[in-house]
mmCIF file of C-alpha atoms in Angstrom:
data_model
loop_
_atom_site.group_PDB
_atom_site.id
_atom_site.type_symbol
_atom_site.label_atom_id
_atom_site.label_comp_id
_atom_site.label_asym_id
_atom_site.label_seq_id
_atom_site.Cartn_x
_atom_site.Cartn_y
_atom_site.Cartn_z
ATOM 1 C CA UNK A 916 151.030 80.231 58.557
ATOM 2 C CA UNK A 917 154.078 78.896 56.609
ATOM 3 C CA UNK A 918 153.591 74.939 56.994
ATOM 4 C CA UNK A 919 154.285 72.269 54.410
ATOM 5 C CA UNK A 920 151.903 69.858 56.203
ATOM 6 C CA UNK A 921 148.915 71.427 56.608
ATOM 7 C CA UNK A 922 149.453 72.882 52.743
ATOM 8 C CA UNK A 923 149.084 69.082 51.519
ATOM 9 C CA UNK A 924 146.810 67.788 53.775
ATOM 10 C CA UNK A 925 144.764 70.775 53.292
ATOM 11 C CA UNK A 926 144.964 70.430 49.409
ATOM 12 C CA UNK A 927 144.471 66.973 49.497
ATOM 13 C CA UNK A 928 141.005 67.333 51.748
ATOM 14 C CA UNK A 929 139.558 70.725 50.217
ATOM 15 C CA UNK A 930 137.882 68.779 47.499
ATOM 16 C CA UNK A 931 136.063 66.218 49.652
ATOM 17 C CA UNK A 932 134.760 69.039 51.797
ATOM 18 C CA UNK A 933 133.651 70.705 48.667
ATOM 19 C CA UNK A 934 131.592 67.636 47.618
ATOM 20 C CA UNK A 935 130.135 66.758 51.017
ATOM 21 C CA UNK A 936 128.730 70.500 50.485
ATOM 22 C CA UNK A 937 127.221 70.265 47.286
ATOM 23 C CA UNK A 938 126.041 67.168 48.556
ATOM 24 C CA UNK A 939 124.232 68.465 50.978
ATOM 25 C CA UNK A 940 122.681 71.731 49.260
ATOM 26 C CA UNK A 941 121.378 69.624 46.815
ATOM 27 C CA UNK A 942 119.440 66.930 48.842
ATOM 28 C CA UNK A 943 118.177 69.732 51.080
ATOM 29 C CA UNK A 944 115.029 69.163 50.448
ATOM 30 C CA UNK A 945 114.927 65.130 50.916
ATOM 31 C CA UNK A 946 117.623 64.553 53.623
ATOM 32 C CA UNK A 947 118.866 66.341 56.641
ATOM 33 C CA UNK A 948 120.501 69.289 56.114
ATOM 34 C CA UNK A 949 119.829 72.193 53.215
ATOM 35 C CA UNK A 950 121.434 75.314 52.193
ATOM 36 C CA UNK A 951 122.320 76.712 55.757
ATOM 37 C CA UNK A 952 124.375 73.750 56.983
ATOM 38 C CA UNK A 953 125.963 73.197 52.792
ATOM 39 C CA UNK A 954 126.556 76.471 52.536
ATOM 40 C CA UNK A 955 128.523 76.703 56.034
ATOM 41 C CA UNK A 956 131.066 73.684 55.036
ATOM 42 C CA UNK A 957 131.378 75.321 51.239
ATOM 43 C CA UNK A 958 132.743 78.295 53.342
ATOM 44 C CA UNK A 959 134.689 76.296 55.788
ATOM 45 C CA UNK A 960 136.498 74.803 52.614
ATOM 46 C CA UNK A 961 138.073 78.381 51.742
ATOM 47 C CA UNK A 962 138.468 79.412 54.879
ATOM 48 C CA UNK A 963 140.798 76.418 55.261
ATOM 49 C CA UNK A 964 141.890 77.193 52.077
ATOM 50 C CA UNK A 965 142.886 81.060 53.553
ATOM 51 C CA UNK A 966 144.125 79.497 56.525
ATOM 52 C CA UNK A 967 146.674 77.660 54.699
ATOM 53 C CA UNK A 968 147.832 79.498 51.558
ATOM 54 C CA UNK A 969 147.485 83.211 53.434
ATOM 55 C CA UNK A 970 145.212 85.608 52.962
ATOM 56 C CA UNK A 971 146.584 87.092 49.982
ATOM 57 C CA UNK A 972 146.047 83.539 47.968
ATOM 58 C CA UNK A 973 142.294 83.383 49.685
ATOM 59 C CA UNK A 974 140.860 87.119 48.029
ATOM 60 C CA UNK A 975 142.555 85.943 44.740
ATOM 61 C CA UNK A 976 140.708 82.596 44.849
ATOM 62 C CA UNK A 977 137.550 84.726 45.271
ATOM 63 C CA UNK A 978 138.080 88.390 45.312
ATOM 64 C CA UNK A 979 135.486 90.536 47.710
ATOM 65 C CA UNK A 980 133.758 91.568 44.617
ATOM 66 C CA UNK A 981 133.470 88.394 43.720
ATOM 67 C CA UNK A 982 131.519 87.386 47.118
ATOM 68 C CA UNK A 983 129.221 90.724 47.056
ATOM 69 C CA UNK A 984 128.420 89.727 43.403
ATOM 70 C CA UNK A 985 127.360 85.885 44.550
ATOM 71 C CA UNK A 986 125.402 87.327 47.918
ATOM 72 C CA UNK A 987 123.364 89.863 46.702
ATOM 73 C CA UNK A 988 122.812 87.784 43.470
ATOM 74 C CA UNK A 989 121.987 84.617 45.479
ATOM 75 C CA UNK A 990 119.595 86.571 47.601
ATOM 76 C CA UNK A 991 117.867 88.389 44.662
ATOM 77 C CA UNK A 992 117.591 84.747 43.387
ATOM 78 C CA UNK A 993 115.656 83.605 46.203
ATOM 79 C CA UNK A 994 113.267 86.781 46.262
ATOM 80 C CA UNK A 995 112.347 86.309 42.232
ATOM 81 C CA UNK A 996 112.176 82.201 42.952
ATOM 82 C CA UNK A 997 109.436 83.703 46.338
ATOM 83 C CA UNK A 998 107.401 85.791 43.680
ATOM 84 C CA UNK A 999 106.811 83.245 41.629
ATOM 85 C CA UNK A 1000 103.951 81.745 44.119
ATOM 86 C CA UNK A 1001 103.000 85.024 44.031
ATOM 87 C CA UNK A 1002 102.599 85.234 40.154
ATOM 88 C CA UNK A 1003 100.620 81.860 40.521
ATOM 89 C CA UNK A 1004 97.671 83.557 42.848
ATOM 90 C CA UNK A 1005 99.057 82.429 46.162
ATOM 91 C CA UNK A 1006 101.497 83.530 49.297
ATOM 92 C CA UNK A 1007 104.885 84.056 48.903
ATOM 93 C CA UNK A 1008 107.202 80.895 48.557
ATOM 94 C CA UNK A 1009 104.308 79.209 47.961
ATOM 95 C CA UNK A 1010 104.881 75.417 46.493
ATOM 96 C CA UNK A 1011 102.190 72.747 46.659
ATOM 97 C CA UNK A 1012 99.215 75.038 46.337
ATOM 98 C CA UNK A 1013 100.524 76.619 43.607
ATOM 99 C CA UNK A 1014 100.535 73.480 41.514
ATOM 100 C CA UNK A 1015 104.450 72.158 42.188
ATOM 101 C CA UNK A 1016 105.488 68.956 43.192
ATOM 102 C CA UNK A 1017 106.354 67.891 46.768
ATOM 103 C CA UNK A 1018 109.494 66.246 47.435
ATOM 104 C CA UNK A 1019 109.459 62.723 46.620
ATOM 105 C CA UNK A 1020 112.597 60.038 48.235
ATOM 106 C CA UNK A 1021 115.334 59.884 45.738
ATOM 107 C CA UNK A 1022 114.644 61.839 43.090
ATOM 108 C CA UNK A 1023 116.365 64.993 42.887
ATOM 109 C CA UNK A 1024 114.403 66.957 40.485
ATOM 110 C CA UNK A 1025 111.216 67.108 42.556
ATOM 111 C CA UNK A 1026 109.892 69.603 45.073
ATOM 112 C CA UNK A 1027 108.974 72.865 42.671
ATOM 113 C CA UNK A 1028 110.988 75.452 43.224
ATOM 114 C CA UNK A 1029 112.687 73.998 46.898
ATOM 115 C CA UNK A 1030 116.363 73.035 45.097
ATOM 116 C CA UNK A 1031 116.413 76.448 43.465
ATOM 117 C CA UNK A 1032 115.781 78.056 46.511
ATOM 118 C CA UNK A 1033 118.377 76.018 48.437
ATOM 119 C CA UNK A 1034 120.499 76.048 46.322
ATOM 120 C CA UNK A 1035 120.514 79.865 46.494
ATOM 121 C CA UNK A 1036 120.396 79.927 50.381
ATOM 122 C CA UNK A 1037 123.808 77.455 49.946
ATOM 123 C CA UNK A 1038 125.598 80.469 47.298
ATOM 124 C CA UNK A 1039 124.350 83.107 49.676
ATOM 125 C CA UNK A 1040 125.354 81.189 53.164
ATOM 126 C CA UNK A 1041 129.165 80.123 51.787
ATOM 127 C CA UNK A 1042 129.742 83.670 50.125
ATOM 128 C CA UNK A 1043 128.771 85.584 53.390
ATOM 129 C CA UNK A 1044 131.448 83.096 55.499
ATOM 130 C CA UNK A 1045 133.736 83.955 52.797
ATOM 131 C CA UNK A 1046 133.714 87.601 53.194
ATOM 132 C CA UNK A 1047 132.896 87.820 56.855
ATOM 133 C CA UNK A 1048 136.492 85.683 57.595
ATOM 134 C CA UNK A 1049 138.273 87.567 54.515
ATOM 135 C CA UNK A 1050 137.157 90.938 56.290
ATOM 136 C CA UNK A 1051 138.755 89.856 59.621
ATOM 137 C CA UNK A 1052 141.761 88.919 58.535
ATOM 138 C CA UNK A 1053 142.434 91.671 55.995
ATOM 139 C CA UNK A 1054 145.369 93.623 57.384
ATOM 140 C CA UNK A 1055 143.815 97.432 55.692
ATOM 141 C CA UNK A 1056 140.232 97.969 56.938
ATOM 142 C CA UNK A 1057 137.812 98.561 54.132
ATOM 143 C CA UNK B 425 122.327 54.870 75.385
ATOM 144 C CA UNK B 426 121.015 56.369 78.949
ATOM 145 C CA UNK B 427 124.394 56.467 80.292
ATOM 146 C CA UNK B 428 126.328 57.676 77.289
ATOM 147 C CA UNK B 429 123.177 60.533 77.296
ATOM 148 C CA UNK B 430 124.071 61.314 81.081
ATOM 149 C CA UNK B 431 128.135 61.478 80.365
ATOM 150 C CA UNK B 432 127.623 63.563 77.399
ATOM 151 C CA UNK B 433 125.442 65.493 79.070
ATOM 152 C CA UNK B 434 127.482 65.993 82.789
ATOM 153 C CA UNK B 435 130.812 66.965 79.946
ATOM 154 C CA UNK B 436 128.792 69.406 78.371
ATOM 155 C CA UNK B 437 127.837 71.892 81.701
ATOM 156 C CA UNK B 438 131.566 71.035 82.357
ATOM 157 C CA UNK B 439 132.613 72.667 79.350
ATOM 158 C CA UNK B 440 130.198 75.098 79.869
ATOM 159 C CA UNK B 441 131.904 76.302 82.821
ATOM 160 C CA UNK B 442 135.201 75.924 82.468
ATOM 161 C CA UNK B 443 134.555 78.402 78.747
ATOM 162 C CA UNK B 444 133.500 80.683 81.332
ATOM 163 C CA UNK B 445 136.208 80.987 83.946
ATOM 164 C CA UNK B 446 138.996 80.497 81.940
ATOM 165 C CA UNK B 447 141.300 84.047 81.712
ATOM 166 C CA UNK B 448 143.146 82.703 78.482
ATOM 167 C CA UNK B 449 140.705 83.486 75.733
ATOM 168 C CA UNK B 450 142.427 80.414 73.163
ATOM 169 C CA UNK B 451 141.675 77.944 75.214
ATOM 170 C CA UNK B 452 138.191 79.195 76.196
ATOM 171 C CA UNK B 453 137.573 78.738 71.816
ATOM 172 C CA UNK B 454 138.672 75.502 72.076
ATOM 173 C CA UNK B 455 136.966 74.250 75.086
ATOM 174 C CA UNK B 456 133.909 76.123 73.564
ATOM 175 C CA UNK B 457 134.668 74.220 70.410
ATOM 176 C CA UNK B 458 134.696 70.609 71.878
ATOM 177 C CA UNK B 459 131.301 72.018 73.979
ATOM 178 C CA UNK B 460 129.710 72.585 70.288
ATOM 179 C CA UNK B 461 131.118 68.884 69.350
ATOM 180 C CA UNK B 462 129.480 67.318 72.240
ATOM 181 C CA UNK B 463 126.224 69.347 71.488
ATOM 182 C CA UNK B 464 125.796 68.229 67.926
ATOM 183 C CA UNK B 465 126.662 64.515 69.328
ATOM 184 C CA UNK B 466 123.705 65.393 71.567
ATOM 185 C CA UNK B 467 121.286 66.696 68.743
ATOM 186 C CA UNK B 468 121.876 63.433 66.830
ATOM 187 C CA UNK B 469 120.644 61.350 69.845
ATOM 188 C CA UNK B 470 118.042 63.837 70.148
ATOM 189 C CA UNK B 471 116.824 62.796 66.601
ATOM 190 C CA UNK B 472 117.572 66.100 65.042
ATOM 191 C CA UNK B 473 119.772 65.197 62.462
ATOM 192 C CA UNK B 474 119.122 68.718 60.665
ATOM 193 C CA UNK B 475 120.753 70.912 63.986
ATOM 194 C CA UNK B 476 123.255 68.459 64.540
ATOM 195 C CA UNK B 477 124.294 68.833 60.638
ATOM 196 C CA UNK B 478 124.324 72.799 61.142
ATOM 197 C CA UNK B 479 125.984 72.558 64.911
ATOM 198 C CA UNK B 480 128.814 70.583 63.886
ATOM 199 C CA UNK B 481 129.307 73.253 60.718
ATOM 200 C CA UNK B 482 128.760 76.303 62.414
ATOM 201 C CA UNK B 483 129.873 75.792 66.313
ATOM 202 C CA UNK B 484 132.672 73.778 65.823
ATOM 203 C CA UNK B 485 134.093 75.007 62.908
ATOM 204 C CA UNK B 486 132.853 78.417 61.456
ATOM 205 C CA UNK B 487 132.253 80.470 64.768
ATOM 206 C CA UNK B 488 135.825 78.635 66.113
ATOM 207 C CA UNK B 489 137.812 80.115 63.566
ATOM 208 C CA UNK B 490 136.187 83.412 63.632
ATOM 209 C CA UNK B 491 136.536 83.747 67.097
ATOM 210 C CA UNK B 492 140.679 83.225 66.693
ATOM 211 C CA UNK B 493 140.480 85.692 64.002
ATOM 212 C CA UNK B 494 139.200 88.010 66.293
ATOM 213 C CA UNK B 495 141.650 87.264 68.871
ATOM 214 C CA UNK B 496 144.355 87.500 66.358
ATOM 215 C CA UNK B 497 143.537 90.968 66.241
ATOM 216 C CA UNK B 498 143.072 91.657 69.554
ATOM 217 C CA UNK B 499 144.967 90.234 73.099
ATOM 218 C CA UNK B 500 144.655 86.676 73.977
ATOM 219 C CA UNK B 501 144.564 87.216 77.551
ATOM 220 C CA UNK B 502 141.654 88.579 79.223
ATOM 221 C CA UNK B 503 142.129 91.627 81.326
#
């Protein structure tokens, strides 16, 4: 699609979406929302991003190495964050047993391990939209 | 709020139906689209702020636009 318009508004209105993202990854674990939801509008951002600059412009913002790198990275993240309650005698992903923090209102940097984890889940979520859309619209099949 | 519940609700199985029966698969995304809106609208008065959040990402944007990408690549019409 070859349109001035949506190029600028598009531009203009990729960076909000970005921060509204982050924003929500990293209050997962004290407001509504969490890596899932963050992690789908950090992909909608460069989809829109493909949408409107082409698909060539969208793999060189982030190539499909790139993507695989950041999902099975993300992932692993999330497993060696899960072993940890397992290093400190209980279940997996275990957090308040374990001796970490629960989440207390307005302060970021409490919860144990939850941001790291969502976080993660965010990385994994918006690199798997990523390659799932740059997949479909890829004109060679891979 | 019991009537704005009951509206929402009555445009929802509308939309429901009408994704359904319609032969031109565009428009079915986008009437599925505004049916995902209308959901989320309905999760917030639900008091699930949490779905709503992930409804309004994934239905009505995400699974939209992968749905057209899949048209793109195959007919619009339905056979």
């Amino acid at each position: 699609m070859d349109d001035q318009i949506v190029r600028v508004v598009s531009r203009i209105i990729i960076p909000f979406i970005q921060v509204y993202g982050v924003f929500v990854v990293m209050h997962g674990h004290l407001s509504p929302g969490g890596g899932f939801p963050g992690g789908a509008i950090l992909g909608a951002s460069i989809i829109l991003y493909t949408l409107a600059y082409g698909a060539e412009a969208g793999s060189q913002m982030i190539s499909h190495s790139t993507s695989k790198w950041l999902e099975s990275g993300a992932i692993l993240l999330f497993v060696a964050v899960g072993l940890v309650g397992i290093a400190a005698g209980q279940s997996f992903l275990t957090n308040q047993a374990a001796g970490f923090s629960m989440g207390e209102l307005g302060n970021i940097l409490s919860a144990g391990f939850i941001p790291i984890i969502t976080i993660a889940i965010g990385v994994k979520v918006a690199s798997t939209m990523i390659t799932l859309f740059h997949t479909m619209v890829d004109k060679e099949p891979h | 709020m019991q009537v704005l519940n009951f509206i929402l609700v009555v445009f929802l199985v509308i939309c429901a139906l009408a994704a359904g029966h319609t032969k031109d698969l565009l428009s079915a995304v986008v009437i599925f689209a505004s049916y995902s809106l209308v959901m989320a609208v309905l999760w917030l008065l639900l008091q699930s702020p949490d779905v709503a959040l992930t409804e309004a990402a994934m239905g009505a944007g995400v699974t939209t636009i992968m749905f057209i990408a899949v048209i793109s690549r195959t007919s619009r019409m339905e056979k």
